[in-house]
Amino acid sequence: MLSTLDHNATARHFIQQADEEFDRGDMLQASEKGWGAAAHAMKAIADTRGWQHQNHRDLFTVADRLTTETGRAEIRNLFQIASATHQNFYEGWLTTETLKGNLANIERLLAILEDIPAV
């Protein structure tokens, strides 16, 4: 089981890999690495609060709880963008421009989550 620090490090590693895959033109791998970054960032913050984070449903619950806790609806919205990016790994339907924007939004989500203090 990964620790909070491991999840944070993995999130940062995956978003870097997403950018690299995008630059190489591998939109599917960029999509999946972007999703992985968002998922691990959610797992990190859930871990600090003792919240469940074993599956997709748990991660969406974490996003909802953080939105309520912080009053920042953008957390939920950005996580939904990350989920659409995950779906793109399987379906390849996002345009290059949309994927680039989604990855930037995932980076924004990571920054927001990193600024939320541990409880």
PDB file of C-alpha atoms in Angstrom:
ATOM      1  CA  MET A   1       0.000   0.000   0.000  1.00  0.00           C
ATOM      2  CA  LEU A   2       1.365   3.397  -0.961  1.00  0.00           C
ATOM      3  CA  SER A   3       1.782   6.142   1.631  1.00  0.00           C
ATOM      4  CA  THR A   4       0.530   9.693   1.271  1.00  0.00           C
ATOM      5  CA  LEU A   5       4.001  10.809   0.187  1.00  0.00           C
ATOM      6  CA  ASP A   6       4.155   7.985  -2.349  1.00  0.00           C
ATOM      7  CA  HIS A   7       0.782   9.002  -3.806  1.00  0.00           C
ATOM      8  CA  ASN A   8       1.906  12.632  -4.094  1.00  0.00           C
ATOM      9  CA  ALA A   9       5.187  11.664  -5.738  1.00  0.00           C
ATOM     10  CA  THR A  10       3.370   9.324  -8.111  1.00  0.00           C
ATOM     11  CA  ALA A  11       0.891  12.052  -9.042  1.00  0.00           C
ATOM     12  CA  ARG A  12       3.713  14.444  -9.909  1.00  0.00           C
ATOM     13  CA  HIS A  13       5.590  11.743 -11.819  1.00  0.00           C
ATOM     14  CA  PHE A  14       2.505  10.793 -13.825  1.00  0.00           C
ATOM     15  CA  ILE A  15       1.628  14.367 -14.827  1.00  0.00           C
ATOM     16  CA  GLN A  16       5.201  14.809 -16.057  1.00  0.00           C
ATOM     17  CA  GLN A  17       4.909  11.566 -18.021  1.00  0.00           C
ATOM     18  CA  ALA A  18       1.552  12.730 -19.423  1.00  0.00           C
ATOM     19  CA  ASP A  19       3.192  15.863 -20.793  1.00  0.00           C
ATOM     20  CA  GLU A  20       6.030  13.810 -22.278  1.00  0.00           C
ATOM     21  CA  GLU A  21       3.630  11.341 -23.914  1.00  0.00           C
ATOM     22  CA  PHE A  22       1.603  14.244 -25.300  1.00  0.00           C
ATOM     23  CA  ASP A  23       4.747  15.797 -26.773  1.00  0.00           C
ATOM     24  CA  ARG A  24       5.582  12.437 -28.398  1.00  0.00           C
ATOM     25  CA  GLY A  25       2.107  12.298 -29.895  1.00  0.00           C
ATOM     26  CA  ASP A  26       0.825   9.373 -27.824  1.00  0.00           C
ATOM     27  CA  MET A  27      -2.535  10.810 -26.861  1.00  0.00           C
ATOM     28  CA  LEU A  28      -3.814   7.589 -25.303  1.00  0.00           C
ATOM     29  CA  GLN A  29      -0.879   7.213 -22.914  1.00  0.00           C
ATOM     30  CA  ALA A  30      -0.973  10.943 -22.144  1.00  0.00           C
ATOM     31  CA  SER A  31      -4.622  10.512 -21.228  1.00  0.00           C
ATOM     32  CA  GLU A  32      -4.028   7.586 -18.906  1.00  0.00           C
ATOM     33  CA  LYS A  33      -1.061   9.220 -17.182  1.00  0.00           C
ATOM     34  CA  GLY A  34      -3.134  12.372 -16.674  1.00  0.00           C
ATOM     35  CA  TRP A  35      -5.886  10.338 -15.044  1.00  0.00           C
ATOM     36  CA  GLY A  36      -3.346   8.489 -12.924  1.00  0.00           C
ATOM     37  CA  ALA A  37      -1.952  11.784 -11.683  1.00  0.00           C
ATOM     38  CA  ALA A  38      -5.398  13.004 -10.615  1.00  0.00           C
ATOM     39  CA  ALA A  39      -6.308   9.675  -9.020  1.00  0.00           C
ATOM     40  CA  HIS A  40      -3.091   9.497  -6.975  1.00  0.00           C
ATOM     41  CA  ALA A  41      -3.480  13.118  -5.860  1.00  0.00           C
ATOM     42  CA  MET A  42      -6.994  12.293  -4.610  1.00  0.00           C
ATOM     43  CA  LYS A  43      -5.683   9.167  -2.890  1.00  0.00           C
ATOM     44  CA  ALA A  44      -3.005  11.230  -1.142  1.00  0.00           C
ATOM     45  CA  ILE A  45      -5.453  13.673   0.369  1.00  0.00           C
ATOM     46  CA  ALA A  46      -7.950  10.921   1.225  1.00  0.00           C
ATOM     47  CA  ASP A  47      -5.151   9.092   3.006  1.00  0.00           C
ATOM     48  CA  THR A  48      -4.460  12.088   5.274  1.00  0.00           C
ATOM     49  CA  ARG A  49      -8.127  12.152   6.283  1.00  0.00           C
ATOM     50  CA  GLY A  50      -8.639   8.415   6.687  1.00  0.00           C
ATOM     51  CA  TRP A  51     -11.147   8.316   3.826  1.00  0.00           C
ATOM     52  CA  GLN A  52     -11.664   5.300   1.587  1.00  0.00           C
ATOM     53  CA  HIS A  53      -9.887   5.507  -1.789  1.00  0.00           C
ATOM     54  CA  GLN A  54      -9.835   2.011  -3.258  1.00  0.00           C
ATOM     55  CA  ASN A  55     -11.965   2.541  -6.390  1.00  0.00           C
ATOM     56  CA  HIS A  56     -13.412   5.117  -8.749  1.00  0.00           C
ATOM     57  CA  ARG A  57     -16.523   5.605  -6.637  1.00  0.00           C
ATOM     58  CA  ASP A  58     -14.394   6.331  -3.576  1.00  0.00           C
ATOM     59  CA  LEU A  59     -12.347   8.885  -5.516  1.00  0.00           C
ATOM     60  CA  PHE A  60     -15.466  10.711  -6.671  1.00  0.00           C
ATOM     61  CA  THR A  61     -16.697  10.717  -3.080  1.00  0.00           C
ATOM     62  CA  VAL A  62     -13.366  12.240  -2.032  1.00  0.00           C
ATOM     63  CA  ALA A  63     -13.796  14.966  -4.676  1.00  0.00           C
ATOM     64  CA  ASP A  64     -17.316  15.683  -3.396  1.00  0.00           C
ATOM     65  CA  ARG A  65     -16.197  15.781   0.227  1.00  0.00           C
ATOM     66  CA  LEU A  66     -13.299  18.111  -0.580  1.00  0.00           C
ATOM     67  CA  THR A  67     -15.618  20.368  -2.549  1.00  0.00           C
ATOM     68  CA  THR A  68     -17.928  20.605   0.458  1.00  0.00           C
ATOM     69  CA  GLU A  69     -15.049  21.014   2.910  1.00  0.00           C
ATOM     70  CA  THR A  70     -13.309  23.783   0.965  1.00  0.00           C
ATOM     71  CA  GLY A  71     -16.253  25.388  -0.834  1.00  0.00           C
ATOM     72  CA  ARG A  72     -14.310  25.035  -4.089  1.00  0.00           C
ATOM     73  CA  ALA A  73     -16.550  23.471  -6.728  1.00  0.00           C
ATOM     74  CA  GLU A  74     -13.607  23.486  -9.107  1.00  0.00           C
ATOM     75  CA  ILE A  75     -12.221  20.426  -7.306  1.00  0.00           C
ATOM     76  CA  ARG A  76     -15.206  18.335  -8.375  1.00  0.00           C
ATOM     77  CA  ASN A  77     -15.229  19.874 -11.852  1.00  0.00           C
ATOM     78  CA  LEU A  78     -11.518  19.342 -12.447  1.00  0.00           C
ATOM     79  CA  PHE A  79     -11.747  15.760 -11.242  1.00  0.00           C
ATOM     80  CA  GLN A  80     -14.576  15.146 -13.714  1.00  0.00           C
ATOM     81  CA  ILE A  81     -12.294  16.476 -16.458  1.00  0.00           C
ATOM     82  CA  ALA A  82      -9.661  13.983 -15.306  1.00  0.00           C
ATOM     83  CA  SER A  83     -12.244  11.213 -15.531  1.00  0.00           C
ATOM     84  CA  ALA A  84     -13.102  12.190 -19.117  1.00  0.00           C
ATOM     85  CA  THR A  85      -9.386  12.031 -19.833  1.00  0.00           C
ATOM     86  CA  HIS A  86      -9.319   8.493 -18.418  1.00  0.00           C
ATOM     87  CA  GLN A  87     -12.205   7.557 -20.721  1.00  0.00           C
ATOM     88  CA  ASN A  88     -10.197   8.918 -23.637  1.00  0.00           C
ATOM     89  CA  PHE A  89      -7.560   6.234 -23.011  1.00  0.00           C
ATOM     90  CA  TYR A  90     -10.143   3.649 -24.082  1.00  0.00           C
ATOM     91  CA  GLU A  91     -11.999   5.583 -26.756  1.00  0.00           C
ATOM     92  CA  GLY A  92      -9.591   8.160 -28.190  1.00  0.00           C
ATOM     93  CA  TRP A  93     -12.316  10.722 -28.806  1.00  0.00           C
ATOM     94  CA  LEU A  94     -10.695  13.889 -27.401  1.00  0.00           C
ATOM     95  CA  THR A  95      -9.125  16.312 -29.840  1.00  0.00           C
ATOM     96  CA  THR A  96      -5.476  17.182 -29.330  1.00  0.00           C
ATOM     97  CA  GLU A  97      -6.456  20.680 -28.198  1.00  0.00           C
ATOM     98  CA  THR A  98      -8.991  19.347 -25.699  1.00  0.00           C
ATOM     99  CA  LEU A  99      -6.526  16.842 -24.283  1.00  0.00           C
ATOM    100  CA  LYS A 100      -3.892  19.548 -23.894  1.00  0.00           C
ATOM    101  CA  GLY A 101      -6.414  21.640 -21.966  1.00  0.00           C
ATOM    102  CA  ASN A 102      -7.454  18.667 -19.859  1.00  0.00           C
ATOM    103  CA  LEU A 103      -3.860  17.974 -18.869  1.00  0.00           C
ATOM    104  CA  ALA A 104      -3.439  21.619 -17.878  1.00  0.00           C
ATOM    105  CA  ASN A 105      -6.611  21.332 -15.784  1.00  0.00           C
ATOM    106  CA  ILE A 106      -5.272  18.205 -14.105  1.00  0.00           C
ATOM    107  CA  GLU A 107      -2.073  20.076 -13.241  1.00  0.00           C
ATOM    108  CA  ARG A 108      -4.287  22.799 -11.750  1.00  0.00           C
ATOM    109  CA  LEU A 109      -6.142  20.169  -9.713  1.00  0.00           C
ATOM    110  CA  LEU A 110      -2.862  18.804  -8.374  1.00  0.00           C
ATOM    111  CA  ALA A 111      -1.782  22.288  -7.300  1.00  0.00           C
ATOM    112  CA  ILE A 112      -5.100  22.893  -5.534  1.00  0.00           C
ATOM    113  CA  LEU A 113      -4.959  19.573  -3.719  1.00  0.00           C
ATOM    114  CA  GLU A 114      -1.354  20.133  -2.646  1.00  0.00           C
ATOM    115  CA  ASP A 115      -2.408  23.426  -1.023  1.00  0.00           C
ATOM    116  CA  ILE A 116      -5.167  21.859   1.076  1.00  0.00           C
ATOM    117  CA  PRO A 117      -3.812  21.379   4.580  1.00  0.00           C
ATOM    118  CA  ALA A 118      -3.757  17.909   6.097  1.00  0.00           C
ATOM    119  CA  VAL A 119      -6.304  17.358   8.840  1.00  0.00           C
TER     120      VAL A 119
END
